[in-house]
XYZ file of C-alpha atoms in Angstrom:
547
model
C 0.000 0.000 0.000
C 1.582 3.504 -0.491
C 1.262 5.844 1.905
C 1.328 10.034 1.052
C 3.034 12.976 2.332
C 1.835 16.773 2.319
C 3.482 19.563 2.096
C 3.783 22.992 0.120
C 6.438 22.551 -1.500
C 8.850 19.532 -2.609
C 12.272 19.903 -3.108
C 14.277 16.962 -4.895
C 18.297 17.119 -4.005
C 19.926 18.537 -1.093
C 23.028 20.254 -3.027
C 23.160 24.224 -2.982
C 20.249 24.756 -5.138
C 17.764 22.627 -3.020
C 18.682 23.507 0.021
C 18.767 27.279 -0.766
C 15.057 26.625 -2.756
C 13.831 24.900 0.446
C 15.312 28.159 2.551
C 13.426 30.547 0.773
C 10.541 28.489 0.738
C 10.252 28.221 4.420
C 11.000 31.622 5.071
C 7.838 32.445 3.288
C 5.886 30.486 4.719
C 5.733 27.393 2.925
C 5.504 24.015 4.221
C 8.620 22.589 2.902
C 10.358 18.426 2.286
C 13.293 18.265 1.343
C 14.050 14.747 -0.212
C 17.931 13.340 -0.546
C 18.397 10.104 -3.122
C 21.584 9.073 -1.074
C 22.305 8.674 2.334
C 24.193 12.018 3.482
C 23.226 15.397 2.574
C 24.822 17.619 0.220
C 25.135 16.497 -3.349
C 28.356 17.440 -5.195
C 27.970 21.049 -3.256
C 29.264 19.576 -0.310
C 32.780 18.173 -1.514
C 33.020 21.432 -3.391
C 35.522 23.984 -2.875
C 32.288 25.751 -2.058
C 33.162 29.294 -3.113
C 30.204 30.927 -5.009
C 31.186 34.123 -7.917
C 29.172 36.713 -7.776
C 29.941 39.916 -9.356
C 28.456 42.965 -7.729
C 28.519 41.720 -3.956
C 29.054 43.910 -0.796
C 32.146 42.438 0.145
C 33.745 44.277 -2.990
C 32.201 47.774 -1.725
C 33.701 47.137 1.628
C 37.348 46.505 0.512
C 37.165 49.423 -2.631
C 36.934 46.801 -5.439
C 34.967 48.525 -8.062
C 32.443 47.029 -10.445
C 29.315 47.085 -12.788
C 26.803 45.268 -13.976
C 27.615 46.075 -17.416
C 31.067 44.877 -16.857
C 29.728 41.928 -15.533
C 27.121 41.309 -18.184
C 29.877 42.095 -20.836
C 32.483 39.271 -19.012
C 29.974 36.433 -19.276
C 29.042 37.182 -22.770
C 32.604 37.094 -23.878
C 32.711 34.016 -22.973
C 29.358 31.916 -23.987
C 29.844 32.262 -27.568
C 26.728 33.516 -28.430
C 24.767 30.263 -26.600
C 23.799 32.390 -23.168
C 20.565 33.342 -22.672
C 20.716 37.231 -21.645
C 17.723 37.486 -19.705
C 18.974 34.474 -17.218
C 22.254 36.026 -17.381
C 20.952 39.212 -16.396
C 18.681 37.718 -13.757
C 21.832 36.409 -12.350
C 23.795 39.122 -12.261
C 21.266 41.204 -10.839
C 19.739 39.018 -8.020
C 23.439 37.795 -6.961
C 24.107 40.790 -4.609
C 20.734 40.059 -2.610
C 21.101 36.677 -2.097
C 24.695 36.856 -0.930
C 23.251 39.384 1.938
C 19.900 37.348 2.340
C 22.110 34.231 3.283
C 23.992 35.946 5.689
C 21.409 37.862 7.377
C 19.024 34.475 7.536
C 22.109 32.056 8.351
C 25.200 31.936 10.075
C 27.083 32.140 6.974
C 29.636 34.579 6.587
C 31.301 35.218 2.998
C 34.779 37.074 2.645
C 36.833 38.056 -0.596
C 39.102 35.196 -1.159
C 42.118 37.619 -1.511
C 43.364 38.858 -5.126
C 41.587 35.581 -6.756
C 41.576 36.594 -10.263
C 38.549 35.784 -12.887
C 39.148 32.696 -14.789
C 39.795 34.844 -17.883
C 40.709 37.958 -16.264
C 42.001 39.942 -19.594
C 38.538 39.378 -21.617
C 36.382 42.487 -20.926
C 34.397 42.860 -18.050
C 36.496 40.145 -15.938
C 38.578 41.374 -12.946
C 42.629 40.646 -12.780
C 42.371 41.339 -9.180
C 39.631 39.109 -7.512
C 36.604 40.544 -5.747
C 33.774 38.281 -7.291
C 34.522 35.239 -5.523
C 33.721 34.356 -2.124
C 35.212 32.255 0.769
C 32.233 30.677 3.369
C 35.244 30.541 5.757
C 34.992 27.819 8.793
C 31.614 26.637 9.665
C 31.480 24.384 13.433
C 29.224 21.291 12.982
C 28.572 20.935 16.108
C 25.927 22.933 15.966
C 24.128 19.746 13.819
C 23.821 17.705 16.908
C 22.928 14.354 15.472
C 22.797 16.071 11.442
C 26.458 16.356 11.689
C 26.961 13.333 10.455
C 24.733 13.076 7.698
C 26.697 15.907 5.472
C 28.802 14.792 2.695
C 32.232 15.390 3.273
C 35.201 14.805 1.362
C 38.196 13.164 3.004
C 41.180 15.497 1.674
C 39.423 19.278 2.376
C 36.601 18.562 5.263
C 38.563 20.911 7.415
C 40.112 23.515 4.709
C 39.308 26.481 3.871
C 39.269 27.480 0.229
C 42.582 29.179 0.268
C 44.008 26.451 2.360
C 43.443 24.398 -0.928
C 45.061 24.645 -4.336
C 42.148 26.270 -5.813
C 42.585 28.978 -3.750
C 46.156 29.175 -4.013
C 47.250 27.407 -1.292
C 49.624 24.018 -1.282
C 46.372 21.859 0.604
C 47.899 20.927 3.596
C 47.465 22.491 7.035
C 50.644 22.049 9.643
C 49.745 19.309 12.347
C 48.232 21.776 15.262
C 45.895 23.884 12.858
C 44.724 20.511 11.357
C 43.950 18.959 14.773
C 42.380 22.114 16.402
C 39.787 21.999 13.768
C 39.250 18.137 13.746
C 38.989 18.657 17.579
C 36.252 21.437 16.973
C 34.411 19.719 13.517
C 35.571 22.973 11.897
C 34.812 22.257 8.367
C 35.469 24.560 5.390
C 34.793 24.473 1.487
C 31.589 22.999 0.268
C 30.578 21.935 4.182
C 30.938 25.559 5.248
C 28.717 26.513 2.118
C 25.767 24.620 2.947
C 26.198 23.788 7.120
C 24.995 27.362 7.685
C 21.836 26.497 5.424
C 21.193 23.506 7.062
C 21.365 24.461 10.471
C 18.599 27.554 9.340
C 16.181 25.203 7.793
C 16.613 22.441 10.844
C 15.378 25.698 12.827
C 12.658 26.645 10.789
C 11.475 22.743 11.359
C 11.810 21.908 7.492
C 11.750 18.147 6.549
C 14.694 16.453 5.461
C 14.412 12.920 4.298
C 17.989 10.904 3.459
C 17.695 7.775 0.704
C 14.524 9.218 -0.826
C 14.823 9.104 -4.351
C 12.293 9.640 -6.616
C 10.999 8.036 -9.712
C 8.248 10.422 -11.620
C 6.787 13.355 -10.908
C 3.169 13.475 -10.279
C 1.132 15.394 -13.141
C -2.592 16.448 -13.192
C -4.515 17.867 -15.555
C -0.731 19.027 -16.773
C 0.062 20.516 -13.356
C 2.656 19.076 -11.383
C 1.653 18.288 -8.103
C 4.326 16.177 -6.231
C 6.135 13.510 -6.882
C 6.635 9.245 -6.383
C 9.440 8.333 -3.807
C 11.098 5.338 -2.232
C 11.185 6.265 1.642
C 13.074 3.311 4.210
C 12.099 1.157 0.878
C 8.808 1.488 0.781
C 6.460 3.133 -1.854
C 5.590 6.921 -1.038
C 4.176 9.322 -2.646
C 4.346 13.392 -1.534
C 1.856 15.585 -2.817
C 3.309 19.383 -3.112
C 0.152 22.016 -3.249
C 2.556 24.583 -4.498
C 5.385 22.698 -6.730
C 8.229 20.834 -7.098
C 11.740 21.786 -7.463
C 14.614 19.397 -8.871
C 17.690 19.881 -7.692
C 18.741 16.772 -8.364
C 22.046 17.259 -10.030
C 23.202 16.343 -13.491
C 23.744 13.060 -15.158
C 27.763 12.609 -15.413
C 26.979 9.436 -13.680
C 24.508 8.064 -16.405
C 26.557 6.910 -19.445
C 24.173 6.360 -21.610
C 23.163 9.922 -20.776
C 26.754 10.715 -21.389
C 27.019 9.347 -24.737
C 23.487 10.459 -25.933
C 24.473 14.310 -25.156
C 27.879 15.585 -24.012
C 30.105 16.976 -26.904
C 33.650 15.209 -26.066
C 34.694 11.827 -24.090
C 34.084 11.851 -20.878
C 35.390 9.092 -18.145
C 36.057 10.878 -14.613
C 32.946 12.534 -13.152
C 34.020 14.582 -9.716
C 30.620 14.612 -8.113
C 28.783 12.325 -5.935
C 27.905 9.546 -7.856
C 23.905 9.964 -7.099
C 24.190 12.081 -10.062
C 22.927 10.153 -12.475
C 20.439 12.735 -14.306
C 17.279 11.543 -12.081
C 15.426 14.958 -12.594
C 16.405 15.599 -16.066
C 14.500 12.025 -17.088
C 11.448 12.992 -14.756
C 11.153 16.500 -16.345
C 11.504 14.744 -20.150
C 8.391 12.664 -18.782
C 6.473 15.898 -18.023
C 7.064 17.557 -21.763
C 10.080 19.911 -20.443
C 12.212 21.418 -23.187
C 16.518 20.872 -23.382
C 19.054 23.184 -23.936
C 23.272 23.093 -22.867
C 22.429 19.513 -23.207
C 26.298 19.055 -24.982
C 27.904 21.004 -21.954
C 29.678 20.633 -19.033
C 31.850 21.877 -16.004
C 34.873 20.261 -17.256
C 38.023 19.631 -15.404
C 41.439 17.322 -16.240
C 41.270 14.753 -13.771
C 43.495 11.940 -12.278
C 42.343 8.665 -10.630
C 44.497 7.552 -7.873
C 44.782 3.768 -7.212
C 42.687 2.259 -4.481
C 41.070 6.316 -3.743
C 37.469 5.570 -3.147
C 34.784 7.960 -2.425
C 31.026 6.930 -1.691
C 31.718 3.436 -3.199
C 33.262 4.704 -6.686
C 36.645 4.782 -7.713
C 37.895 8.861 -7.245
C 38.756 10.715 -9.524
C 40.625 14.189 -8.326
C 40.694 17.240 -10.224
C 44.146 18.509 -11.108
C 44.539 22.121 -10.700
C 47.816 22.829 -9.037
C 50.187 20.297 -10.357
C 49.643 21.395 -13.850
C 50.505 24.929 -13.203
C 53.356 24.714 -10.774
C 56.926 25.082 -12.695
C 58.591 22.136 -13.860
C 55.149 20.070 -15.676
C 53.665 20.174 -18.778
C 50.691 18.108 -20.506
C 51.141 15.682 -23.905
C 49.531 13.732 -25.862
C 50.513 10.231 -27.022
C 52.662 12.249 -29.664
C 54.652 13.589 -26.761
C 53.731 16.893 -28.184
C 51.918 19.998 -25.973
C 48.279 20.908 -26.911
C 47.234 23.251 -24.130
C 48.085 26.072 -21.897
C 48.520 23.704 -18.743
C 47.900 26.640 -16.550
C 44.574 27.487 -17.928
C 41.197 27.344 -15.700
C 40.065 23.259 -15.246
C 36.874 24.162 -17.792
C 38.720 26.083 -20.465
C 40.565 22.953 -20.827
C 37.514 20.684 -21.610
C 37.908 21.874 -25.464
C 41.709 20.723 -25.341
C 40.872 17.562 -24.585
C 37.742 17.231 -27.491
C 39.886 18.364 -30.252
C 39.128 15.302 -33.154
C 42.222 14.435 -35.635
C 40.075 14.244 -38.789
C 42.940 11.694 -40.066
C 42.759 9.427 -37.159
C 38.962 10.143 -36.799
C 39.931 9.877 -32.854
C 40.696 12.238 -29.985
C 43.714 13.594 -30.702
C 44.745 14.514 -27.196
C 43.125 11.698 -24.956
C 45.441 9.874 -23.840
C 47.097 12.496 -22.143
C 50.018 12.626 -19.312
C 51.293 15.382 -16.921
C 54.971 15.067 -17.322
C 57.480 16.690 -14.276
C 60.556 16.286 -13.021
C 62.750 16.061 -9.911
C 62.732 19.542 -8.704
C 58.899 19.415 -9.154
C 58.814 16.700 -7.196
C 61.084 17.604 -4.296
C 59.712 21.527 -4.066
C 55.952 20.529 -4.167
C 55.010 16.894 -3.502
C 52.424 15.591 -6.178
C 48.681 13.841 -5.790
C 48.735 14.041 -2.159
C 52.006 13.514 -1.050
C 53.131 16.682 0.568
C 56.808 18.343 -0.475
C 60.130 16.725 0.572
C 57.978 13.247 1.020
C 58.247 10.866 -1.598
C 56.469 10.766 -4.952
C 53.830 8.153 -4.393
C 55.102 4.691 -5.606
C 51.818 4.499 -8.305
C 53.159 7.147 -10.628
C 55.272 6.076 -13.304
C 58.824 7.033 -13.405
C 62.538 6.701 -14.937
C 65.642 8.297 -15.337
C 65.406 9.766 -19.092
C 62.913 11.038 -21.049
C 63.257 8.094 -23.375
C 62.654 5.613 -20.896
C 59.991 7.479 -19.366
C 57.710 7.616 -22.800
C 59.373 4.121 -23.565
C 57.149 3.043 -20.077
C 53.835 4.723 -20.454
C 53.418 4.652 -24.047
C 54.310 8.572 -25.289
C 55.931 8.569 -28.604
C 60.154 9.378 -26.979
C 61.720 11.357 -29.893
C 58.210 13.969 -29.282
C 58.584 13.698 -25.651
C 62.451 14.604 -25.863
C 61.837 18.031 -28.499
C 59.173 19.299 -27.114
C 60.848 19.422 -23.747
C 63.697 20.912 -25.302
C 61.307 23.690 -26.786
C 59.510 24.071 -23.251
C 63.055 24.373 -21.911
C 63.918 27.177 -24.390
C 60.900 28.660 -23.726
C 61.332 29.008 -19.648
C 64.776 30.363 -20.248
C 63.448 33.544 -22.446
C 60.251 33.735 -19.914
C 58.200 32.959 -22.917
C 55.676 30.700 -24.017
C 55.253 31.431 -27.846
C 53.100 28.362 -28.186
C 50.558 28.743 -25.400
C 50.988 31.582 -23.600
C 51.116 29.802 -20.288
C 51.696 32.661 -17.924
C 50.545 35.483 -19.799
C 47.211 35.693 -17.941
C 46.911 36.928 -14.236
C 44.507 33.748 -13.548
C 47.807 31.580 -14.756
C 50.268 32.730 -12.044
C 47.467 32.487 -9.425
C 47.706 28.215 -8.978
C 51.066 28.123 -9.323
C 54.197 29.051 -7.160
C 53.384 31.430 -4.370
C 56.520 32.288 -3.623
C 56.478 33.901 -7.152
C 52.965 34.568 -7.422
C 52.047 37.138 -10.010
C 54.876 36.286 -11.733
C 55.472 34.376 -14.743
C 58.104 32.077 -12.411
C 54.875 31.332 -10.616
C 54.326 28.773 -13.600
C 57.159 28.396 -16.097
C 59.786 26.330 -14.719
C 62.526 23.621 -16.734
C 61.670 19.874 -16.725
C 65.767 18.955 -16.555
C 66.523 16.580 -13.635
C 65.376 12.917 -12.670
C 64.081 11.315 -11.915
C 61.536 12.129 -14.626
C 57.396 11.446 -14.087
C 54.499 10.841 -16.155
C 50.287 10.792 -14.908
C 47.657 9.786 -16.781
C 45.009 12.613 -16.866
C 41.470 11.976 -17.839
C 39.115 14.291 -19.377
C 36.779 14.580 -16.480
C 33.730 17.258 -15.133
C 32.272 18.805 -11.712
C 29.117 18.492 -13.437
C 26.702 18.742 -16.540
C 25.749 21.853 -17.074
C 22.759 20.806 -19.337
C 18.668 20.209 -18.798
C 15.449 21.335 -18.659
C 14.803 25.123 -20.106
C 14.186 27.033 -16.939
C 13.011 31.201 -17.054
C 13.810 33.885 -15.179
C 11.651 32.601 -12.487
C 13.235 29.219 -12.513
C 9.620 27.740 -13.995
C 10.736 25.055 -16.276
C 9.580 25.244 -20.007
C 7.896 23.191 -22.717
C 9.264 22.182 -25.320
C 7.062 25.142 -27.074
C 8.963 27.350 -24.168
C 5.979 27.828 -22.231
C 5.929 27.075 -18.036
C 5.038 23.735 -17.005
C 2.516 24.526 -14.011
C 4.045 23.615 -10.589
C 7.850 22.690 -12.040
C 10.885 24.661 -11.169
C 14.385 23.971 -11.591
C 17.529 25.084 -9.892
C 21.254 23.806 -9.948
C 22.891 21.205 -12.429
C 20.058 19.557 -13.358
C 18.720 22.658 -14.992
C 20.568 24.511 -17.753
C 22.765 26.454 -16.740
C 22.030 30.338 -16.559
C 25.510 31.421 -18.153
C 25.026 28.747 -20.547
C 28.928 27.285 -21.195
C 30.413 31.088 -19.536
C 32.453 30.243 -16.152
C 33.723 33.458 -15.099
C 35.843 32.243 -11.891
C 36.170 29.989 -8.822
C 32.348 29.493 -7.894
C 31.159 29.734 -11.412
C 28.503 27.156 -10.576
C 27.831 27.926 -7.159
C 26.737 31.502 -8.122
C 24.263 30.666 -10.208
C 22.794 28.071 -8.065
C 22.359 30.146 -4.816
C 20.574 32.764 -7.202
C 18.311 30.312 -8.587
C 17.663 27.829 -5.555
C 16.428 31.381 -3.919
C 14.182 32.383 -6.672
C 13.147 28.700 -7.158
C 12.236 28.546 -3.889
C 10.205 31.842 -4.000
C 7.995 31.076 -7.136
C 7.258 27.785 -5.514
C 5.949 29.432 -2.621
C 4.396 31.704 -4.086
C 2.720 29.124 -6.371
C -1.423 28.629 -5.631
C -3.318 25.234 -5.774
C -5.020 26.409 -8.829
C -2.121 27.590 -10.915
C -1.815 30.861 -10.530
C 0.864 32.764 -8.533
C -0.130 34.653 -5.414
């Protein structure tokens, strides 16, 4: 027999986007569920560096960082090729500033500037060289959880960092011994955790619902309203009846590979997220008549799997970021040859790794390899292994070049020139093929003892031991779904609202389309929308119409 549920509003995923939609909701009054697929709250948000852009935001007035929302508008257009709706963009842009101060007036979060973090392409116009529009949650105690505390997603390597603790934020990702312990000792956690704790802990006051391994299967649709939703619940049959709608916010489908194959543009092999991300809401909204669009994109990001690394019963894989842009690496393809400014932002480099060899009629850069040296290895430890310990033991090595390629299966005569052109090319402090280092977002990841530098990044590959890691092309997430509007209402396929459906985070597409201006180029987005998600929701009457 199934049994029902009542409530308001429904929200489907417990990543940034549902648990901001499920906020707002409540704070207007709405009786509000909040239904997880998987066992721990969170979604991908949670092992995020959880850092959300957004240009325009009082922190920026407070420390004399000027900007505009034409500048703003001007920096995301540069970079969506044409494919970003302007109105969502806009809606973004203009809404970001409010819900930055709404979460910290409603919650305990409390944002700062992470320090000088430059745009991702800081020299198109609009974006900023010198940070300002992305934001650190700091340190948030869980504690404060009681008996929730340990139903968060968390991931192993950056529970208790904060964003500029970790390479993304410039930092090396390890804490000395006592700072590391103090905050173990406290549950201090940072990143993604300190992102959505706060948000937690608000709608736990405000006596919201929260139901772990929920997931559903269809949404419920009368008389072409939807009004709720079918759910497994402690494995039985449920369903939950939502007066006002339903929002998905259930992530996207990197974890479905027939989903995969049917849409993304390139290869794809090493999702990042939680693997509960198998594109749940995007089938469910397909059911109901919703209309695609950024179905071919995604967040993507050059990623490494590490032996034995497991996370939520799946094989890891780790986005590389800092190795790639310290001195002394460089990526290559089978050829041995370069094909990418290494130090570029993680998503820039999804196109790198798509690029088809008409001869071949295959990928010419997949398989790929970071190569570095010695001194790489001895000044800044690799894949987890902190500096002056050993290289870990899985990472292919030798004493030449030769050998090297000989060993992982680069061609050696490519390997050997085009080392000896990177070589050249540190020595006159110029990259003529790439340009790695001529952006201010290149000499951000790299060096800090030479940040802002081009030493942050260029560096010789000349002593052995010499080291080569197979990179993947990989993704945070898909950044393709259902059609949403300004008010988050997802559309028909003849672009007109479905009645009761609304659509925040991943699973929707994205507002900026394939545009990631900086650290928290997701996360922006999906507080603004979760907020105004949860709003029309609430604001949505039994009848259809909006109060």
């Amino acid at each position: 027999m199934t049994s029902s549920i009542n409530a308001d509003v429904l929200v489907l995923g417990s990543g940034a986007a549902g648990l901001t939609a499920a906020l707002a909701a409540a704070q207007d009054g709405a009786s509000v569920v909040v239904c997880e697929k998987g066992p721990l709250l969170g979604g991908s948000s949670a092992i995020s560096g959880g850092v959300p852009w957004v240009p325009l935001n009082h922190h920026q007035d407070e420390a004399g960082i000027a900007d505009s929302r034409d500048e703003a508008l001007a920096y995301l257009a540069s970079l969506s090729l044409g494919r970003m709706d302007p109105d969502l963009a806009a809606t973004f842009v203009d809404n970001g500033r409010e819900t930055i101060a709404w979460l910290e007036e409603t919650t305990a979060l409390r944002f700062s500037l992470v320090p000088h973090y430059p745009d991702y392409h800081p020299e198109n116009p609009g974006g900023k060289p010198d940070g300002g529009r992305s934001l650190d949650p700091g340190l948030f105690g869980y504690r404060a959880l009681g008996a929730w505390s340990d139903k968060v997603a968390r991931s192993r390597r950056s529970a208790h960092l904060r964003i500029t603790d970790t390479t993304l934020g410039g930092g090396t990702g390890f804490l000395d011994e006592e700072t590391l312990q103090e905050r173990i000792d406290q549950d201090l956690r940072g990143c993604g955790n300190a992102l959505i704790g706060p948000i937690i802990k608000a709608l736990l006051d405000l006596g919201v619902t929260l139901l772990l391994d929920a997931p559903a299967s269809d949404l419920l649709v009368e008389d072409g309203r939807v009004t709720g939703a079918r759910m497994t619940i402690d494995g039985e049959e449920r369903t939950i009846h939502a007066d006002r709608g339903v929002v998905l916010a259930t992530g996207g489908f990197e974890w479905n590979r027939d989903l995969v194959s049917a849409f993304l543009r390139g290869p794809m092999t090493a999702p990042t997220s939680v693997p509960t991300n198998t594109g749940d809401g995007l089938l469910m909204a397909m059911r109901a008549g919703a209309g695609l669009a950024n179905m071919g994109q995604a967040w993507w990001v050059p990623a490494v799997r590490i032996p034995g690394d497991v996370a939520f019963g799946e094989p890891r894989a780790n986005l590389v970021n800092r190795e790639r842009t310290l001195p002394g690496s460089i990526l290559v393809n089978a050829r041995g040859r370069r094909f990418t400014n290494e130090a570029a932002n993680y998503n820039a480099l999804g196109g790198a790794f798509h690029q088809m060899d008409p001869y071949s009629f295959g990928y010419a850069n997949l398989p790929a390899w970071l190569v570095f040296d010695g001194r790489h290895a001895d000044l800044y430890g690799s894949f987890g292994t902190p500096p002056g310990t050993p290289i870990a033991e899985w990472i292919p090595r030798a004493d030449s070049l030769p050998d090297l390629a000989d060993q992982v299966g680069i061609d050696p005569a490519g390997l050997e020139v085009t080392v000896a052109r990177w070589n050249t090319f540190v020595d006159q402090g110029e990259d003529e093929d790439f340009h790695r280092g001529d952006s201010a977002y290149d000499r951000w990841s790299g060096d800090g003892n030479f940040r802002f530098t081009k030493a942050s990044t260029l560096g010789r590959i000349d002593r052995p031991p010499f080291f080569a890691v197979p990179i993947e092309s990989g993704t945070l997430g898909t950044s393709g779904g259902p059609r949403i509007d300004t008010s988050a209402r997802v559309l028909d396929t003849h672009g007109v609202p479905i009645p009761g459906l609304y659509a925040a985070g991943n699973v929707a597409s994205a507002p900026t389309a394939m545009a990631y201006g900086g650290a928290g180029g997701t996360l922006g987005p999906i507080l603004v929308f979760g907020r105004i998600a949860g709003l029309s929701a609430a604001h949505h009457e039994p009848d259809g119409s909006h109060a």
